[in-house]
mmCIF file of C-alpha atoms in Angstrom:
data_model
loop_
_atom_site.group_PDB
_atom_site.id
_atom_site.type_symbol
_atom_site.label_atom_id
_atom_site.label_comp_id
_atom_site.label_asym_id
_atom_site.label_seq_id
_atom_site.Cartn_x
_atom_site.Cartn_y
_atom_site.Cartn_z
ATOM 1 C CA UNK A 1 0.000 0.000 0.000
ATOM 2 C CA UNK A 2 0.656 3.873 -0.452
ATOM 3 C CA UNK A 3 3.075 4.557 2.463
ATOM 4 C CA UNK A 4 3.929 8.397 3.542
ATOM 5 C CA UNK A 5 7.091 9.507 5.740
ATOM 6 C CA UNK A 6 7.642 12.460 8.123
ATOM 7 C CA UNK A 7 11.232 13.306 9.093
ATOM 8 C CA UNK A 8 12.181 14.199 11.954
ATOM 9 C CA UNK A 9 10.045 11.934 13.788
ATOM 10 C CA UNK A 10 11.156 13.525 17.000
ATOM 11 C CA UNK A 11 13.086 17.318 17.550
ATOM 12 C CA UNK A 12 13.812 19.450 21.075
ATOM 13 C CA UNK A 13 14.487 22.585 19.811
ATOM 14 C CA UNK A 14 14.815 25.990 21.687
ATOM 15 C CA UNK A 15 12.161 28.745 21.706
ATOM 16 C CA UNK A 16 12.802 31.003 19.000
ATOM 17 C CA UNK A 17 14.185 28.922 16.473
ATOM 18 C CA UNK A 18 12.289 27.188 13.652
ATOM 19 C CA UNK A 19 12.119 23.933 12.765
ATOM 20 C CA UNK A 20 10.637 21.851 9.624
ATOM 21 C CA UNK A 21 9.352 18.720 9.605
ATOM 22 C CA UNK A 22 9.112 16.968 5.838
ATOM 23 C CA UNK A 23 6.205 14.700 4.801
ATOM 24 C CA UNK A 24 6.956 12.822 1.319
ATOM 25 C CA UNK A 25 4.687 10.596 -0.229
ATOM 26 C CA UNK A 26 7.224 7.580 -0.885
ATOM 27 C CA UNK A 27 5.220 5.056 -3.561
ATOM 28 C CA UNK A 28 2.235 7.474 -4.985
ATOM 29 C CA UNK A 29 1.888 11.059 -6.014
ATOM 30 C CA UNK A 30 -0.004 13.671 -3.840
ATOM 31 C CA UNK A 31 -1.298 16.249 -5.294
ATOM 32 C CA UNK A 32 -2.656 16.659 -1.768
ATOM 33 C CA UNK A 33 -1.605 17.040 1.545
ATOM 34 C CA UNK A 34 -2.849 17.628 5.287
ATOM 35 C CA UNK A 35 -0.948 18.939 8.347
ATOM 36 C CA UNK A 36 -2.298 17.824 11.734
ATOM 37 C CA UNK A 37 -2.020 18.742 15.008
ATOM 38 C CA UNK A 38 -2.751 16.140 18.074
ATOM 39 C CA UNK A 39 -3.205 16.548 21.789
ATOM 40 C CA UNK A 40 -2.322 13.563 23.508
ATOM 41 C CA UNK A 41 -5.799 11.358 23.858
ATOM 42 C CA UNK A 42 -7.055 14.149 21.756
ATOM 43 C CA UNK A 43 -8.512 14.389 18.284
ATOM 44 C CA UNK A 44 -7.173 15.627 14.978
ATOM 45 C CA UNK A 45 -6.916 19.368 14.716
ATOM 46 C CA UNK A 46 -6.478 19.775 10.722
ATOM 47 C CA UNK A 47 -4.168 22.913 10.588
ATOM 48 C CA UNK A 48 -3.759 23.074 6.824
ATOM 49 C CA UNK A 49 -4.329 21.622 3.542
ATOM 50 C CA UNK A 50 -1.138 21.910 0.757
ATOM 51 C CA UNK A 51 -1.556 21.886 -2.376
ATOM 52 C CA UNK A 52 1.267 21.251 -4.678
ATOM 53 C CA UNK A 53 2.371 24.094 -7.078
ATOM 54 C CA UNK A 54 -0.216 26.623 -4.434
ATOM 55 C CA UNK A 55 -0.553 28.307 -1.754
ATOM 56 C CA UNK A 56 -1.818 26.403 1.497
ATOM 57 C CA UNK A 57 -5.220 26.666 2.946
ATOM 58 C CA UNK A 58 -5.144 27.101 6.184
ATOM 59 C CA UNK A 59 -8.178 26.668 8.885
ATOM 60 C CA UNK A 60 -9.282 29.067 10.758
ATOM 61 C CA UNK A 61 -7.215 30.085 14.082
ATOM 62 C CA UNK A 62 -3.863 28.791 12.495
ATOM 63 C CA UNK A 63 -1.402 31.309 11.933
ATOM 64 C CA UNK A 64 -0.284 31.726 8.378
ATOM 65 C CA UNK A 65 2.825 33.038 9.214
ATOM 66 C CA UNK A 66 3.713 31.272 11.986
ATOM 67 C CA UNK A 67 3.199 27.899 10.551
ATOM 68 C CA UNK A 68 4.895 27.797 7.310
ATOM 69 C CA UNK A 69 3.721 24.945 4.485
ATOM 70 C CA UNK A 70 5.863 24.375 1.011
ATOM 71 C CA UNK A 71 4.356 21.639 -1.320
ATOM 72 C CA UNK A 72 7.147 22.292 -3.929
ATOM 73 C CA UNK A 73 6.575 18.671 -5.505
ATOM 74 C CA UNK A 74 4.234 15.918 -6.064
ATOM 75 C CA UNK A 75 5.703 13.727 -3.409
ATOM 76 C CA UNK A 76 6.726 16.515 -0.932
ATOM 77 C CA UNK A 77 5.225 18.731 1.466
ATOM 78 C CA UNK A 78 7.044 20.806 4.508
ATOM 79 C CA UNK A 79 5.262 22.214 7.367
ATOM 80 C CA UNK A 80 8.077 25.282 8.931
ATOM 81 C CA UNK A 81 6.755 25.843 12.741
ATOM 82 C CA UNK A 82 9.012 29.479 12.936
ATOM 83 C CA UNK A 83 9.788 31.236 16.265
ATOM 84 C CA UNK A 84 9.142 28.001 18.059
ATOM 85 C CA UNK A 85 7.763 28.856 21.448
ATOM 86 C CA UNK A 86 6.291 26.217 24.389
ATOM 87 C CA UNK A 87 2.897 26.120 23.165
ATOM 88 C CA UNK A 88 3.908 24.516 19.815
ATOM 89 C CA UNK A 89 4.705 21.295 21.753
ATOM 90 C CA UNK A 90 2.591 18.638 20.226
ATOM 91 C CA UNK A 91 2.757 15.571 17.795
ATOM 92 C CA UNK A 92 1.752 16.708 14.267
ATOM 93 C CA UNK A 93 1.034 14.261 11.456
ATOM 94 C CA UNK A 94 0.551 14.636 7.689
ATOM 95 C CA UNK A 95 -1.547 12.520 5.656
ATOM 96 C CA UNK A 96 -1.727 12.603 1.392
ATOM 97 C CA UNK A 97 -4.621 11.394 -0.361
ATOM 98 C CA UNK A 98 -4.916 8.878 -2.549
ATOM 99 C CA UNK A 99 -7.968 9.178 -5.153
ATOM 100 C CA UNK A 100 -7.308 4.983 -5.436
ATOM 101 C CA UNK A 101 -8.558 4.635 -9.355
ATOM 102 C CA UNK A 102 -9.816 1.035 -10.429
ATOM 103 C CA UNK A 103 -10.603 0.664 -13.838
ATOM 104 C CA UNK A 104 -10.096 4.522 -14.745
ATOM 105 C CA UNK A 105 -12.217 5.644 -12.354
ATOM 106 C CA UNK A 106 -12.452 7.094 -8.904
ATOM 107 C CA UNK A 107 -13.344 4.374 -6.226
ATOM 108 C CA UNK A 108 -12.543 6.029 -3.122
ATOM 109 C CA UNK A 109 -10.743 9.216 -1.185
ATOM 110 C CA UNK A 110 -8.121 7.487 0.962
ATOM 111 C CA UNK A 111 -6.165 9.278 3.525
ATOM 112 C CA UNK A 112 -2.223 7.315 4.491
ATOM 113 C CA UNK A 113 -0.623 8.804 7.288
ATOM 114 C CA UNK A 114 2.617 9.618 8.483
ATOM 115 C CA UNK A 115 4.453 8.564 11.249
ATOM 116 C CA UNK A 116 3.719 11.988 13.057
ATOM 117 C CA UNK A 117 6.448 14.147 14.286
ATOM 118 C CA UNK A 118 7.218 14.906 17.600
ATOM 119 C CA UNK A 119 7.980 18.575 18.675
ATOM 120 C CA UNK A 120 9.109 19.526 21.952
ATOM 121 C CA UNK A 121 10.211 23.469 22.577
ATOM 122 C CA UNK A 122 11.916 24.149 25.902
ATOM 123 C CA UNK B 1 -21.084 22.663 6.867
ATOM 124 C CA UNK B 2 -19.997 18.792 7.314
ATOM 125 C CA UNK B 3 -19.352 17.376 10.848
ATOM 126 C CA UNK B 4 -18.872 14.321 12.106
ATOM 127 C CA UNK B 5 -19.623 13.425 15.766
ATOM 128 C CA UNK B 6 -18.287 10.349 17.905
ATOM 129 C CA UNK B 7 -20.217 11.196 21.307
ATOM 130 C CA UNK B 8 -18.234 8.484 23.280
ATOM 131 C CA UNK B 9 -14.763 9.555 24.032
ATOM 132 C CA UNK B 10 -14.354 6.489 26.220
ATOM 133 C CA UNK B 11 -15.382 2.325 25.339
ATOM 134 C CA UNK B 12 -14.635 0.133 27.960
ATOM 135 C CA UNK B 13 -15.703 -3.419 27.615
ATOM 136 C CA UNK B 14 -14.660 -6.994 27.859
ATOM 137 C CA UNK B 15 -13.153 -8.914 26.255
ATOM 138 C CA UNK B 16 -16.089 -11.120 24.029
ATOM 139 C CA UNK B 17 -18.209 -8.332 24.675
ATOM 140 C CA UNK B 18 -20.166 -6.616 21.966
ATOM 141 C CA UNK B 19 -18.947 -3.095 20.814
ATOM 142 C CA UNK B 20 -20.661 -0.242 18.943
ATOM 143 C CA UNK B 21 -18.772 2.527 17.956
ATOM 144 C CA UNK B 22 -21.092 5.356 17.236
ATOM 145 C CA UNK B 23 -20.230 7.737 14.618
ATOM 146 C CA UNK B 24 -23.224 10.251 12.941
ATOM 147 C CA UNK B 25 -22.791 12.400 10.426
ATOM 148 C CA UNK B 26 -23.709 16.308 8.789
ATOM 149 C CA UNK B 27 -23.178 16.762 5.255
ATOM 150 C CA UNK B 28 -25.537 18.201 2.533
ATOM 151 C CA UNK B 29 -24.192 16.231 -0.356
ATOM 152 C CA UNK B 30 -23.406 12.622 -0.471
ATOM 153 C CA UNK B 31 -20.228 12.190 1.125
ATOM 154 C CA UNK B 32 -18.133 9.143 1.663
ATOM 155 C CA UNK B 33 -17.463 7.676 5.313
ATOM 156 C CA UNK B 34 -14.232 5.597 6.592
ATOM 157 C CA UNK B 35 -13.063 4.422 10.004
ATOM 158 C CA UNK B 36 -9.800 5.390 10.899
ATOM 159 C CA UNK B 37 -7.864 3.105 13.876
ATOM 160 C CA UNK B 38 -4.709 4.307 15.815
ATOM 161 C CA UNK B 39 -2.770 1.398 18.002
ATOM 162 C CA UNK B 40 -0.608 2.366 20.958
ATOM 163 C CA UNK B 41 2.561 3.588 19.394
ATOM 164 C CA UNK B 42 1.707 3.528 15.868
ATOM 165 C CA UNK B 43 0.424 5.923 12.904
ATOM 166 C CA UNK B 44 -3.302 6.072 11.895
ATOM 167 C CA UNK B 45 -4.039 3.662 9.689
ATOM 168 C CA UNK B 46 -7.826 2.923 7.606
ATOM 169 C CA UNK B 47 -9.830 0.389 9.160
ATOM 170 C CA UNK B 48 -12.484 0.175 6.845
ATOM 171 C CA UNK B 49 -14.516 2.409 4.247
ATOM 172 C CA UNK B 50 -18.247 2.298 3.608
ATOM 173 C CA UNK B 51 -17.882 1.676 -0.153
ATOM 174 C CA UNK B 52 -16.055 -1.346 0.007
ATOM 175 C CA UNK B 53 -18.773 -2.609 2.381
ATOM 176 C CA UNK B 54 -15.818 -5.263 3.559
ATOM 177 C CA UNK B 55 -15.201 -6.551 7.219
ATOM 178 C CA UNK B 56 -11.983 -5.705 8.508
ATOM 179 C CA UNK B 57 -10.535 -7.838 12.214
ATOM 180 C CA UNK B 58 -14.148 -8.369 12.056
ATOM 181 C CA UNK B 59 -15.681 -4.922 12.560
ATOM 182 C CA UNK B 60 -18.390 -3.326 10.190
ATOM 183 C CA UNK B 61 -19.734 -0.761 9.644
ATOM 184 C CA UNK B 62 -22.892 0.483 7.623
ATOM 185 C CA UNK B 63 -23.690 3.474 6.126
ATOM 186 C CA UNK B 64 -27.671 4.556 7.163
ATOM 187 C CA UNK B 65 -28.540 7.671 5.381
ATOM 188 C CA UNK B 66 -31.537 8.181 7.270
ATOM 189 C CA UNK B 67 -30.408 8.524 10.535
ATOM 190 C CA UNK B 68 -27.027 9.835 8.799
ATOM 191 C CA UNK B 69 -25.123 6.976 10.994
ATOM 192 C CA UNK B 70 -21.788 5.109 10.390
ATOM 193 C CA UNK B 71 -21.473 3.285 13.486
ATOM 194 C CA UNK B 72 -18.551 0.528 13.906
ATOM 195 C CA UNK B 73 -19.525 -2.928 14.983
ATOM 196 C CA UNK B 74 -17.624 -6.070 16.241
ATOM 197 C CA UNK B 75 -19.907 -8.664 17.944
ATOM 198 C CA UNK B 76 -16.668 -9.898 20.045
ATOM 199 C CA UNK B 77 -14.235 -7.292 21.161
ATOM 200 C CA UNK B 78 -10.792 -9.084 21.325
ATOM 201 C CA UNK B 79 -7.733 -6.867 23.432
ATOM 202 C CA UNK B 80 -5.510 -6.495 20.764
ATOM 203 C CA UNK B 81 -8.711 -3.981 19.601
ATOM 204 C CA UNK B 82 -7.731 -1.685 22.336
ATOM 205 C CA UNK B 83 -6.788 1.650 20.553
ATOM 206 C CA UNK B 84 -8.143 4.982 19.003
ATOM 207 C CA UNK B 85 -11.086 5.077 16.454
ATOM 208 C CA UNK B 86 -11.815 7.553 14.204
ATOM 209 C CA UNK B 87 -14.963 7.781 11.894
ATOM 210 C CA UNK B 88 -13.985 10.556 9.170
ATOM 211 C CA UNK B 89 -16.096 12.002 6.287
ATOM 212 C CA UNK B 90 -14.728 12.796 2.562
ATOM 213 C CA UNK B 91 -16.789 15.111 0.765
ATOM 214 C CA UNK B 92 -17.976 12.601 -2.553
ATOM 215 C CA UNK B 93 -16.181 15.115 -5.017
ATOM 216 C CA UNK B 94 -15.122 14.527 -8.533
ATOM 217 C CA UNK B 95 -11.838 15.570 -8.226
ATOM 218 C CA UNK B 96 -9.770 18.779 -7.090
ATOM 219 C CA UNK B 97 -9.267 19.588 -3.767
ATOM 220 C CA UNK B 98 -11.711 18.808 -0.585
ATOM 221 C CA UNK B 99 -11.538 18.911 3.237
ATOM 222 C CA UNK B 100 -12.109 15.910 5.386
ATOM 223 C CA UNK B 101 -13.432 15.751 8.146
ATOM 224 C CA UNK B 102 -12.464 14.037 11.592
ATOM 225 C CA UNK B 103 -14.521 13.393 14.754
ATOM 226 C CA UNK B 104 -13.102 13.901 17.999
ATOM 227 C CA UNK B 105 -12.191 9.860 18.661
ATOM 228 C CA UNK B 106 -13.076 7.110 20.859
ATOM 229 C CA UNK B 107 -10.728 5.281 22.808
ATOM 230 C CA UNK B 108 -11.614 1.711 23.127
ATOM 231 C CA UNK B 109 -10.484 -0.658 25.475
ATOM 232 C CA UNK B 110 -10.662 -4.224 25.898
ATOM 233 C CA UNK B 111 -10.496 -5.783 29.256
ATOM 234 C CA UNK B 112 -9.351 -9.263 29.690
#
């Protein structure tokens, strides 16, 4: 099956410096991408959605700036957490969908996960 | 505006012991439905999608479009069942972008 990487899958940084965490897509293409955020025992908190070749859309309450995302390539997205601070601490996963076609034609809307990336900012 | 609600947070059974995961479901369109599972330790992973109508470590789930339901069912919960579900909806789109949508989870366990 489609498998998806995220590297680092753990990083201690200090507050104030930035850090990226890469998600590639290592067997299909993703023309789509998601960045999540998750508390521990805690649901999904979907931060953004990249798009390769545009601009990400992000939900509402996440900071553009603050939370950088490059999807330069069809198998690569980067999420950029800049001027790190405590409250960034969390586990955040990327997932790409996979339109799965059988026969030519769309059969379902697949999400495969990353590992999730563990951020800790003293 | 979709949404997807799991009102349990917390399952605790036995093992043997019937579960229902509840999932219900907000969307104007027709959208698609999966389960997502998350074991201790490892990444999310799909458990099972209403299209495919298959039964996956024996749980199933079907899609009722009148009470807007996709609840998960196993008629013997077995320990190694013990983790994190997620029902999630996918807009039914013909291509281009879309937003899913996640509900909160449920964290099952399975007592010996």
């Amino acid at each position: 099956g489609a498998v998806v990487s995220q590297h680092p899958s753990r990083v201690i940084c200090k507050s104030g410096t930035s850090v990226k965490i890469e998600c590639r897509s290592l067997d299909f293409q993703a023309t789509t991408m998601f960045w999540y955020r998750q508390f521990p025992k805690q649901s999904l908190m979907l931060m953004a959605t990249s798009n390769e070749g545009s601009k990400a859309t992000y939900e509402q309450g996440v900071e553009k700036d603050k939370f950088l995302i490059n999807h330069a390539s069809l198998t690569l997205s980067t999420l950029t957490v800049t001027s790190a601070h405590p409250e960034d601490s969390s586990f955040y996963i990327c997932s790409a969908r996979d339109l799965g076609t059988s026969g030519g034609q769309k059969s379902y809307n697949e999400q495969f996960f990353g590992p999730g990336t563990r951020l800790t900012v003293l | 505006a979709q949404r997807v609600t799991q009102p349990e947070k917390l399952l605790s059974v036995f093992k043997g012991a019937p579960v229902e995961l509840k999932c219900n479901y907000s969307y104007s369109g027709s959208p698609e439905l999966f389960w997502y599972v998350q074991y201790s330790r490892q990444r999310l992973q799909l458990l099972l999608r209403h299209i495919s109508r298959e039964s996956i470590k024996g749980f199933t789930a079907d899609l009722n479009k009148g009470e807007t339901s996709f609840h998960l069912k196993k008629p013997f919960a077995q320990e190694e069942d013990s983790a994190m579900y997620y029902c999630a909806l996918s807009p039914n789109a013909s291509g281009g972008s879309y937003i899913p949508t996640f509900g909160r989870g449920t964290s099952l366990i399975v007592h010996p």
